XYZ file of C-alpha atoms in Angstrom:
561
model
C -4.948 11.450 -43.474
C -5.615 7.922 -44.109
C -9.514 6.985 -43.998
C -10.881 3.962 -42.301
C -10.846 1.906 -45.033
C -7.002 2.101 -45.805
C -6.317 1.575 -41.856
C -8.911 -1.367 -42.017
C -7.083 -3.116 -44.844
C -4.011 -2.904 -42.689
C -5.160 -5.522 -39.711
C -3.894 -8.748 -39.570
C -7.139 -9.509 -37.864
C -7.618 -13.248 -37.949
C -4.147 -13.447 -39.762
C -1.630 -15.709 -37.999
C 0.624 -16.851 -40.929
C 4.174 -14.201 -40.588
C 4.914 -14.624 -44.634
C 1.380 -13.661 -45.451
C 1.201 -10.698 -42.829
C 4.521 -9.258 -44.564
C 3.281 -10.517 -48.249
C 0.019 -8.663 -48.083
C 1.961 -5.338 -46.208
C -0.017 -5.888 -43.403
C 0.767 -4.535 -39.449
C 3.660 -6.656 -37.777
C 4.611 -5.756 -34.667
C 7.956 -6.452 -34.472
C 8.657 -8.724 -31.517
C 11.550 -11.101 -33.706
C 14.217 -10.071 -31.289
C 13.040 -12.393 -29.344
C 13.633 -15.158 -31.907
C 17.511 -14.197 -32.154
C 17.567 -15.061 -28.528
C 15.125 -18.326 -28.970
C 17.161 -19.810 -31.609
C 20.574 -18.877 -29.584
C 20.025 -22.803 -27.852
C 19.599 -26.047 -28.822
C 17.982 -27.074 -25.873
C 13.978 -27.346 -26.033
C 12.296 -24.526 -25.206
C 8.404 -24.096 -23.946
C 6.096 -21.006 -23.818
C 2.544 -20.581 -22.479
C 0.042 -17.885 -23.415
C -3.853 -17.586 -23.452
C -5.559 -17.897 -26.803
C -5.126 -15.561 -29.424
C -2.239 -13.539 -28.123
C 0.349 -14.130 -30.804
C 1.912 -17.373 -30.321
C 0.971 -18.946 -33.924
C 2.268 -15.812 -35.929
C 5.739 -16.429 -33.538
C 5.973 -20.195 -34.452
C 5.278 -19.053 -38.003
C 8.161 -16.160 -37.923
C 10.223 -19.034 -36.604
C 9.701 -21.356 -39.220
C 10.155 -18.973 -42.180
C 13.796 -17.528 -40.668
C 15.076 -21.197 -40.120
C 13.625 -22.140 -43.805
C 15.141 -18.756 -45.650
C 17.219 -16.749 -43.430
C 17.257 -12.720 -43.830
C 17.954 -12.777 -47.629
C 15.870 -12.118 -50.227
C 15.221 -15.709 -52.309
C 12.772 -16.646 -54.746
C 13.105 -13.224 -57.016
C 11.584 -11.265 -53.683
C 13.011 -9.226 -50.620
C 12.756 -11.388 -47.448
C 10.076 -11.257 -45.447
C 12.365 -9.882 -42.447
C 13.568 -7.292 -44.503
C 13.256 -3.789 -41.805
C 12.563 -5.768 -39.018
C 15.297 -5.824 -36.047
C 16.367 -9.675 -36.607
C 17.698 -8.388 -40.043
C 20.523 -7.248 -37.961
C 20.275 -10.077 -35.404
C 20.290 -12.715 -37.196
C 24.239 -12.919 -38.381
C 25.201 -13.346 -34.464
C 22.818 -16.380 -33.990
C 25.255 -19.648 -33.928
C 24.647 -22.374 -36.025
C 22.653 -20.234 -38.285
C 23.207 -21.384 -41.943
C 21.227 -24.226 -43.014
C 19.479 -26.279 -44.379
C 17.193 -26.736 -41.682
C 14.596 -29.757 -41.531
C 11.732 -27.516 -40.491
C 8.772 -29.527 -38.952
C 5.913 -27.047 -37.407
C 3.483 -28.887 -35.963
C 0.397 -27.277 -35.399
C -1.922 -29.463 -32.288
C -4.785 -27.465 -32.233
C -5.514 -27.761 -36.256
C -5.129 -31.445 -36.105
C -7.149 -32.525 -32.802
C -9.625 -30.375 -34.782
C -10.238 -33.381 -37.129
C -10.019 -36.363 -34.166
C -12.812 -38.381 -32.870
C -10.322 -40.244 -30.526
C -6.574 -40.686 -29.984
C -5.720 -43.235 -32.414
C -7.335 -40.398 -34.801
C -4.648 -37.786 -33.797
C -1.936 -40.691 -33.826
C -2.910 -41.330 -37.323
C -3.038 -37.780 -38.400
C 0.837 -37.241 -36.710
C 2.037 -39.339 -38.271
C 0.614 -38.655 -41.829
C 1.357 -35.082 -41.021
C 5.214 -36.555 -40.676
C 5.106 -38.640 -43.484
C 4.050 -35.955 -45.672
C 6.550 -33.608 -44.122
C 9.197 -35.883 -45.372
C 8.199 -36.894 -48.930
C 7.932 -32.742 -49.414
C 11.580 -32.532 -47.901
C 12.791 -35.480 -50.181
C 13.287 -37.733 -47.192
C 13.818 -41.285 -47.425
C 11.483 -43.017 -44.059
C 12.849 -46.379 -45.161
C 8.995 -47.575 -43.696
C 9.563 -51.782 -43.878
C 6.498 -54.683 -43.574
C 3.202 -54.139 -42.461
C 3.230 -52.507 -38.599
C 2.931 -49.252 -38.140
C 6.341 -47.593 -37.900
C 7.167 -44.503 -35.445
C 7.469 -42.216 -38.307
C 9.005 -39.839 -36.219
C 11.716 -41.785 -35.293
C 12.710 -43.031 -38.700
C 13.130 -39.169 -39.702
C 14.851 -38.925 -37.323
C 17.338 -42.111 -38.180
C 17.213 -39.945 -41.747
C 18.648 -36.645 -41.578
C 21.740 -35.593 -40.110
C 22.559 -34.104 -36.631
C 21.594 -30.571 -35.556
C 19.481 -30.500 -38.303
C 15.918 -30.838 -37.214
C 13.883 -27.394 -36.260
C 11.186 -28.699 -34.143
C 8.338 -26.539 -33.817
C 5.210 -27.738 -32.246
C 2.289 -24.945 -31.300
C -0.498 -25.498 -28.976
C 0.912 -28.875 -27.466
C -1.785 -29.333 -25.032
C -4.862 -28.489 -27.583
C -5.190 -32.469 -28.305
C -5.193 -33.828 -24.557
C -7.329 -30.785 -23.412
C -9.711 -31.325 -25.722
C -10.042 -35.031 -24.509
C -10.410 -34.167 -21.004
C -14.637 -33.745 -20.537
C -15.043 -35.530 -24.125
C -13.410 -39.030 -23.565
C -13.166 -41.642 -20.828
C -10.258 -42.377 -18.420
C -8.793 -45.032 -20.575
C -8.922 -42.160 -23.748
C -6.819 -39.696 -21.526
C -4.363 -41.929 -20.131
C -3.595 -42.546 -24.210
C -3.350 -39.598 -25.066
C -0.983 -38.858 -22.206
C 1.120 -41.803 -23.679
C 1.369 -40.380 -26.564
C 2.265 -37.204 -25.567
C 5.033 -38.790 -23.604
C 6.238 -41.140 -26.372
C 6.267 -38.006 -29.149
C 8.493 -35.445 -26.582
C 10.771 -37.955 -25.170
C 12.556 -38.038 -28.366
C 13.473 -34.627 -27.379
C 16.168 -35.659 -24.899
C 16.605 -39.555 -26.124
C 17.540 -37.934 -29.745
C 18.940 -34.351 -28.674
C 21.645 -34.805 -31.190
C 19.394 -34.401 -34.296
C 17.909 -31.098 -33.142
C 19.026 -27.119 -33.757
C 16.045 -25.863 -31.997
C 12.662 -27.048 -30.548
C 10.088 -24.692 -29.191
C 6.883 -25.653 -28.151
C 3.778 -23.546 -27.187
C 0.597 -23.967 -25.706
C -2.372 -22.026 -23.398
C -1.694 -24.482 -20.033
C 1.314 -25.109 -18.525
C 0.730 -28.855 -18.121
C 4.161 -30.014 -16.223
C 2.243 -33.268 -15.491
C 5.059 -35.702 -14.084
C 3.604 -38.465 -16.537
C 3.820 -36.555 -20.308
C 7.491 -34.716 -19.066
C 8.848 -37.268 -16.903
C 10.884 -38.132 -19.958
C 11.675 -34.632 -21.327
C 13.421 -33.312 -18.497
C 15.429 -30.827 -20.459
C 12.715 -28.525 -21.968
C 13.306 -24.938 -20.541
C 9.669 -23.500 -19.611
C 10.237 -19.329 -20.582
C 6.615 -18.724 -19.636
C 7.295 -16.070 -16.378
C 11.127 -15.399 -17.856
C 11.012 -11.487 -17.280
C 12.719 -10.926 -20.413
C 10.412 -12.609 -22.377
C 7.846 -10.637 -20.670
C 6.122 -8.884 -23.428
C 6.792 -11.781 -26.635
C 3.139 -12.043 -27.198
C 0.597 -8.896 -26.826
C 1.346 -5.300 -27.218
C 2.828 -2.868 -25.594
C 1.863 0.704 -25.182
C 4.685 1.780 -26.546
C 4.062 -1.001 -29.800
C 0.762 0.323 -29.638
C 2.038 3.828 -30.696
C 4.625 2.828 -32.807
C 2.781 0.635 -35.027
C -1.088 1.807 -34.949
C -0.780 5.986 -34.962
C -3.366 5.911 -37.539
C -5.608 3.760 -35.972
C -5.356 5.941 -32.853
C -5.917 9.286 -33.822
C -9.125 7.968 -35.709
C -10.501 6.230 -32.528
C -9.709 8.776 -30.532
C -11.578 11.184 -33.370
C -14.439 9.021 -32.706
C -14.520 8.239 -29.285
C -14.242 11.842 -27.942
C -16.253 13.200 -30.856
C -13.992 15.313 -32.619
C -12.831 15.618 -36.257
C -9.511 14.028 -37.028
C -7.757 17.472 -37.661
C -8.216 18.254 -34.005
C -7.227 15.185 -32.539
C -3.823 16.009 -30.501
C -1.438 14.030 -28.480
C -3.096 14.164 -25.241
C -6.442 12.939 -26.898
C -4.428 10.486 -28.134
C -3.134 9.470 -25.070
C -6.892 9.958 -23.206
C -8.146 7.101 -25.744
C -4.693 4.958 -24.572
C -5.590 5.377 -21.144
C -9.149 4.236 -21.493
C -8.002 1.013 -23.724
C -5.322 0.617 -21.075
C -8.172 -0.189 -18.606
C -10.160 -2.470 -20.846
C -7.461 -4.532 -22.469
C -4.484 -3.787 -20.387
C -3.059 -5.506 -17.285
C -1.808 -8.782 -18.602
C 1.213 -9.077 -16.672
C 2.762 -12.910 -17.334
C 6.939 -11.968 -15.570
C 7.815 -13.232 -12.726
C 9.202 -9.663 -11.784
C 5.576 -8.067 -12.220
C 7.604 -5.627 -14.229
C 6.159 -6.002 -17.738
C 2.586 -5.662 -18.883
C 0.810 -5.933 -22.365
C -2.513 -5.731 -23.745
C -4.801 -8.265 -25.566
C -3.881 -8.002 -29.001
C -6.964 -9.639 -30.076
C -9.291 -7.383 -28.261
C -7.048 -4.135 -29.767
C -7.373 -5.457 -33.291
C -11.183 -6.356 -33.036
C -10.988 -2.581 -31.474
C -9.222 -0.924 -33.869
C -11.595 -2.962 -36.434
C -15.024 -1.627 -35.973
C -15.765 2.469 -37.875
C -17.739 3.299 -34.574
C -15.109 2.064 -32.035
C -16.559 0.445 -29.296
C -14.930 -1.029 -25.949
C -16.434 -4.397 -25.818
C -15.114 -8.076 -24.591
C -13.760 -8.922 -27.891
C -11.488 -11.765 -26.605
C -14.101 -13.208 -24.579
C -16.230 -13.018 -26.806
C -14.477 -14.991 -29.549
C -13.599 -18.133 -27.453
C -16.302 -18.331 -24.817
C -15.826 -19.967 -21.495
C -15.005 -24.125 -21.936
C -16.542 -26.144 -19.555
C -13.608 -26.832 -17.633
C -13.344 -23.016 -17.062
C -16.891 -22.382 -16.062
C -16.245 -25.266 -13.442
C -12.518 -23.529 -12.170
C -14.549 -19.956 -11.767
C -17.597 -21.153 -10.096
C -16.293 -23.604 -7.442
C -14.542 -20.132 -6.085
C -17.036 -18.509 -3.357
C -19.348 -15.451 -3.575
C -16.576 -13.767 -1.113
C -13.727 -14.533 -3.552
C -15.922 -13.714 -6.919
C -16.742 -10.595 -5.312
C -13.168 -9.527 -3.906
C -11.948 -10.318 -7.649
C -14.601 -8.170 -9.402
C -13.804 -5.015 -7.100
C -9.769 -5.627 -7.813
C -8.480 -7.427 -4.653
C -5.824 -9.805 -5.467
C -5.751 -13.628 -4.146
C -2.671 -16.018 -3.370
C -1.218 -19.010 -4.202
C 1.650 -20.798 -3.005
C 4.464 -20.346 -5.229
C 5.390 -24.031 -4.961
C 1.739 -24.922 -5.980
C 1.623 -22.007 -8.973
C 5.286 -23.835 -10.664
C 5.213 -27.061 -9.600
C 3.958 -30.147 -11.751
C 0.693 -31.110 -12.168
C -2.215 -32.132 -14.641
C -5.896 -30.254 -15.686
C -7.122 -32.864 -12.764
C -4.940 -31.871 -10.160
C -4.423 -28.132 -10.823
C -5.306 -25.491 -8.345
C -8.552 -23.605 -10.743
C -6.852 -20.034 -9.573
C -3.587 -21.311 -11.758
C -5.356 -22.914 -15.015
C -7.569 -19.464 -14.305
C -4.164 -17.446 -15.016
C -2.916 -19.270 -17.401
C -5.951 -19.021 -19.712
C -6.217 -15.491 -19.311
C -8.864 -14.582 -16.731
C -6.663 -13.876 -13.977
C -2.579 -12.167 -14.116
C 0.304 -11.751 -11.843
C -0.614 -8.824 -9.645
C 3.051 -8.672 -7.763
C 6.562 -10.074 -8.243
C 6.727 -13.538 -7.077
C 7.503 -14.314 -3.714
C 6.757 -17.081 -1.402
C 2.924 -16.627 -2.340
C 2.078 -15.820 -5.804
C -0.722 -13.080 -6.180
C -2.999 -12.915 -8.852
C -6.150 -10.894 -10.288
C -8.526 -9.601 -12.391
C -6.185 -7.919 -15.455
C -8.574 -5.724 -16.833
C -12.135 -4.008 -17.561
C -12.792 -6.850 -20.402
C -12.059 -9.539 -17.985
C -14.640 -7.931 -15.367
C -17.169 -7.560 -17.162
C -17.168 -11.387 -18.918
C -16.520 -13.100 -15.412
C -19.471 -10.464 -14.314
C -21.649 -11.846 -16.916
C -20.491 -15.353 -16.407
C -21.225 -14.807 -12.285
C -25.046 -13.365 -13.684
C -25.934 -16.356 -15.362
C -25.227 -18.305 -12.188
C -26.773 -16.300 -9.939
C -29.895 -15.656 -12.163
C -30.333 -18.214 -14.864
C -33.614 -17.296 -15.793
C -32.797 -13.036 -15.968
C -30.975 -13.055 -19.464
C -34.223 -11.992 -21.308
C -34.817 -8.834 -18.927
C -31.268 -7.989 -18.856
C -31.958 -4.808 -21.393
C -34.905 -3.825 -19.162
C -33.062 -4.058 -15.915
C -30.407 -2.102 -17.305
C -32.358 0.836 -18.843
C -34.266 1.159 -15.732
C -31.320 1.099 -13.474
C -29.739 3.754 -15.385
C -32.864 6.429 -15.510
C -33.526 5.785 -11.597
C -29.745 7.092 -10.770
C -30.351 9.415 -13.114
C -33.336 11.628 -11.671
C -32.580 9.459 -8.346
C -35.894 7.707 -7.914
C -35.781 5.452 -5.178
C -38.754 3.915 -5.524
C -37.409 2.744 -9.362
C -34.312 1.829 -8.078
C -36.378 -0.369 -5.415
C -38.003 -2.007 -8.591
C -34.903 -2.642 -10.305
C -33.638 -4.826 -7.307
C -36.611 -5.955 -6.842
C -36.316 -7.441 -10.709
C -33.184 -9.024 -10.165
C -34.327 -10.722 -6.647
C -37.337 -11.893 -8.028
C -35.079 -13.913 -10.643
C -32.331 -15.776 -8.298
C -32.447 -19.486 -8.120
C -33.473 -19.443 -5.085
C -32.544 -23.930 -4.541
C -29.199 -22.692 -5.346
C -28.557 -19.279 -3.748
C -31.483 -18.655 -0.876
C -31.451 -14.901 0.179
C -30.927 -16.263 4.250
C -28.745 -13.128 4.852
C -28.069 -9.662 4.607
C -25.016 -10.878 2.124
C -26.803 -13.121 0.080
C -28.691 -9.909 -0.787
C -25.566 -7.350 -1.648
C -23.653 -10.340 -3.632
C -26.652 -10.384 -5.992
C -27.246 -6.853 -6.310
C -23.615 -6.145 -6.790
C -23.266 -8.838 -9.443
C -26.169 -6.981 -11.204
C -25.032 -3.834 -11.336
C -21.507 -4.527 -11.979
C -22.892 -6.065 -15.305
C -25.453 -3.722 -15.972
C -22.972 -0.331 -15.387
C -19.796 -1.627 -15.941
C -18.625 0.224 -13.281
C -16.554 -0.975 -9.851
C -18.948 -1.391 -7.201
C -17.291 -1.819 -3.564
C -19.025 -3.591 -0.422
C -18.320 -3.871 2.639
C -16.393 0.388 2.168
C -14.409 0.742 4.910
C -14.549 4.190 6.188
C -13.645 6.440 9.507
C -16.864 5.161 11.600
C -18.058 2.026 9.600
C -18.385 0.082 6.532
C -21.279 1.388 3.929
C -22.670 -1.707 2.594
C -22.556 -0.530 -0.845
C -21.215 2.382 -3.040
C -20.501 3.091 -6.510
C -20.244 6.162 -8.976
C -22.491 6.208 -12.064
C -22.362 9.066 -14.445
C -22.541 11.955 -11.616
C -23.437 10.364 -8.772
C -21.771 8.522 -6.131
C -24.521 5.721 -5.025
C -24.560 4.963 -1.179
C -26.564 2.222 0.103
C -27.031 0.568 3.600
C -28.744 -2.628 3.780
C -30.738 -4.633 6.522
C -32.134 -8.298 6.558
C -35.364 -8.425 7.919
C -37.220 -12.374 8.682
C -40.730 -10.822 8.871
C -43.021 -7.976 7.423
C -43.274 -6.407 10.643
C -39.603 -5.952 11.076
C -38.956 -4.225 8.331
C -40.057 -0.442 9.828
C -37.861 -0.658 12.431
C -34.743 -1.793 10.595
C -35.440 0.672 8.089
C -34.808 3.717 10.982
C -32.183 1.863 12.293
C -30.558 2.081 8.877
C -30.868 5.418 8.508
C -29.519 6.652 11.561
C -26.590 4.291 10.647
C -25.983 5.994 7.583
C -26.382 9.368 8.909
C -24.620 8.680 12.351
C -21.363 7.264 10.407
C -21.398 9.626 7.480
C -21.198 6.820 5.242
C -20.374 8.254 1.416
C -18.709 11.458 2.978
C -15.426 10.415 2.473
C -15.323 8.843 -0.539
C -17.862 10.664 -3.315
C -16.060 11.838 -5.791
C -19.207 13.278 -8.037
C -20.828 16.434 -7.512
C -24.427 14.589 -6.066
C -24.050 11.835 -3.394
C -26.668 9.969 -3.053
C -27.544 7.892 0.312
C -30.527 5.302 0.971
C -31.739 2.843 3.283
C -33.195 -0.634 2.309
C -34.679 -3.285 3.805
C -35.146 -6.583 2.267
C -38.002 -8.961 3.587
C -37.424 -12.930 3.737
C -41.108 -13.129 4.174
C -41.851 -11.192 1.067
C -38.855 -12.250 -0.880
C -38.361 -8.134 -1.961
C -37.122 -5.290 -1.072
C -39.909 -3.613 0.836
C -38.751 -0.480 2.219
C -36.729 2.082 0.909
C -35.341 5.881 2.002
C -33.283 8.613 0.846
C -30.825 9.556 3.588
C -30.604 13.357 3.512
C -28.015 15.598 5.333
């Protein structure tokens, strides 16, 4: 049985190049298939994923097949030898070369830019270099500053160019907060000038295909490239970046049986299929969900978050792919200009619509509806097939608890520091169910809301802020708002063995609080609120009253039978 160590060394964690991943015997999952069907046209092709799904170890498969083929060169075995486009690859047309292979990779050089003429400049070196490597005569005249790309392409002969350009978008996104108008509108112009060759010199190319995080079909960088076929929601290329769970067994048994040895506590030797599967069902939940066909058919899981996963000796289920890229500002603005209703209805695993002609058609970062640059950066997925409304969610545990955390730091900016407190007391009050620490706990995070911001005017106000705490601080779903036979129980969740019941009431002054407090219980015990849904062996059922006048929760009960 291999240890950790030997199933360590086997990651590709923070590996994107293909020829390295093989070189070094590292884990592939095999998804080239799929590039015996890309390189099947010459037309341009586009995908979209979020960050750190796969895309850059695709464009990198691509470029090595195109450069070598599946036969072993260079006194080694090729790099696809075992792999399923070994087979494929005879019954692509137009496969024999030599190909002109240009891979252009956005995102490394806007890395080095200070401003657009920067990443023009860098292009075109880029190209320049790209031909003096592939013995390529530019036939650069005078003084001006040629279009290098265009005099490669007056130099090589037709259907001969392999195009491949990842992350497309990383240079103008990362211009949108950082530059003024006049700096976007350039780099927009450039965008357009570099694609429309594309279409205007179709002839020279065997294959293009472009990726990049949004899907920016803004009418003024593709008004000009009108023959680029976006695969992003094609159902059959439904699963081309992430894993399955069926990859996920094929290619990481090792790794599973020693998580699941670790997670449930058990030695390796006992591990058996069904803990096996127990562990898949739990990572299924964190890092499952991502669902990016239009047929709502195929779903995969962040490969990112499994490697990072897979990576640790203790395994822990953490927000690995969150936690690796953060939330850019333009993000944090799309997720908070949604309401506390919507944030809310999210985090508990309701779904929310868009109009389909709104989700596909053409638009820019400034015009896009945030729920569709939310999906296409990863924090929301399709829920549904697509029909005339598009409906989207929350993919996974991982997901909930970032946006959770994200939602905390709005609510209570200056909490962060007794976020460790408020969570070790919250979780030894439902354990020996102490009201009167669970009334402190609240109590904590209430005294900490920026109150300019988010006044507590209303019985609402109240539950959004508790529920945003405790999402975070359990991890667990919390529902408001339950609908049951006789009512709705203003808040319920399950921690550890006990399924938490709590009715709420708003009062303005000190004096009101008594009453309410009665009248809350009798509502709790006159609609059998909890009854119907507690699934642990104790249910427990309070009353509350929060005070405006005191700013606290002031009154508490337990609701007996």
């Amino acid at each position: 049985m291999p240890t950790f160590n030997q199933l360590f060394s086997k990651l590709p964690v923070g590996e994107q190049d293909f020829t390295v991943i093989r070189d070094l015997g590292l884990l592939y999952v095999d998804k080239t298939r799929y590039i015996s069907q890309l390189a099947q046209t010459r037309k341009p092709q586009v995908l979209t994923r979020p960050r750190r799904f796969g895309k850059s170890t695709l464009v990198s498969a691509m470029e090595e097949i195109f450069l070598h083929g599946v036969a072993p060169y260079d006194g080694h075995d090729s790099y696809f030898k075992g792999l399923e486009i070994e087979q494929l690859w005879s019954q692509v047309p137009w496969n024999e070369g030599p190909f002109y292979v240009l891979h252009l990779d956005f995102w490394a050089l806007s890395q080095n830019c200070n401003s657009v003429a920067d990443f023009a400049e860098l292009l075109n070196d880029k190209i320049v270099c790209f031909a003096k490597d592939a013995h390529i005569d530019l036939k650069i005249t005078g003084n001006a500053k040629p279009d290098v790309f265009d005099l490669l392409l007056d130099a090589v002969p037709k259907n001969s160019v392999v195009l491949l350009v990842d992350e497309y978008d990383a240079p103008w996104t990362s211009f949108v907060d950082a530059y003024n108008d006049a700096e976007n509108k350039a780099m927009v112009k450039l965008l357009r000038g570099f694609l429309s060759k594309l279409k205007t010199r179709s002839g020279k190319f065997r294959c293009t295909f472009i990726t990049g995080i949004t899907r920016l079909k803004d009418a003024s960088i593709f008004s000009a490239v009108n023959n680029i076929t976006d695969i992003s929601q094609d159902p059959y290329f439904g699963d081309i970046c992430g894993v399955t769970r069926e990859e996920l067994q094929r290619f990481f048994p090792g790794h599973l049986r020693y998580a699941a040895a670790q997670w449930l506590q058990v030695s390796e030797e006992q591990v058996s299929s069904q803990h096996v599967e127990q562990l898949l069902d739990e990572m299924a939940t964190w890092y499952d969900g991502y669902c990016f066909d239009s047929d709502g058919a195929t779903h995969v899981f962040s490969l990112w978050s499994v490697l990072c996963f897979f990576s640790l000796r203790n395994v822990k289920f953490d927000t690995y792919w969150y936690d690796v890229g953060g939330l850019p500002h333009i993000l944090r603005k799309s997720l908070l200009q949604s309401s506390w209703a919507e944030r809310l209805h999210l985090l508990a695993g309701g779904c929310l619509t868009v109009d389909r002609d709104a989700f596909l058609s053409s638009s820019s970062l400034a015009t896009m509806q945030p729920e569709v640059l939310l999906f296409q950066t990863g924090y929301l997925t399709l829920k549904a097939p697509y029909g005339a409304d598009v409906s989207l969610g929350v993919p996974n545990k991982e997901i909930t608890s970032a946006l959770t955390r994200v939602y905390y730091k709005d609510l209570l900016p200056h909490a962060e520091d007794q976020l460790d407190a408020f969570i070790a007391k919250l979780c030894a009050a439902i354990e020996t169910h102490d009201a009167t620490a669970l009334q402190q706990c609240f109590n904590m995070v209430l005294h900490s809301v920026d109150y300019e911001h988010y006044p507590l005017t209303q019985e609402s106000s109240v539950t959004a802020c508790l529920y945003i705490a405790i999402s975070l601080a359990l991890l667990v779903r919390v529902v408001v708002n339950h609908h049951e036979s006789q009512g709705r129980a203003d808040m319920l969740f399950d921690w550890q063995h006990t399924t938490v019941v709590i009715e709420f009431k708003y009062a303005h002054k000190l004096s009101e609080t008594s009453a309410l407090l009665q009248q809350a219980v009798e509502q709790v015990k006159d609609r059998d609120y909890g009854d119907t849904i507690a699934q642990q062996p104790y249910l427990w059922r309070l009353a509350m009253v929060f005070c405006a006048e005191s700013r606290k929760i002031t009154n508490v009960q337990v609701v007996s039978e």
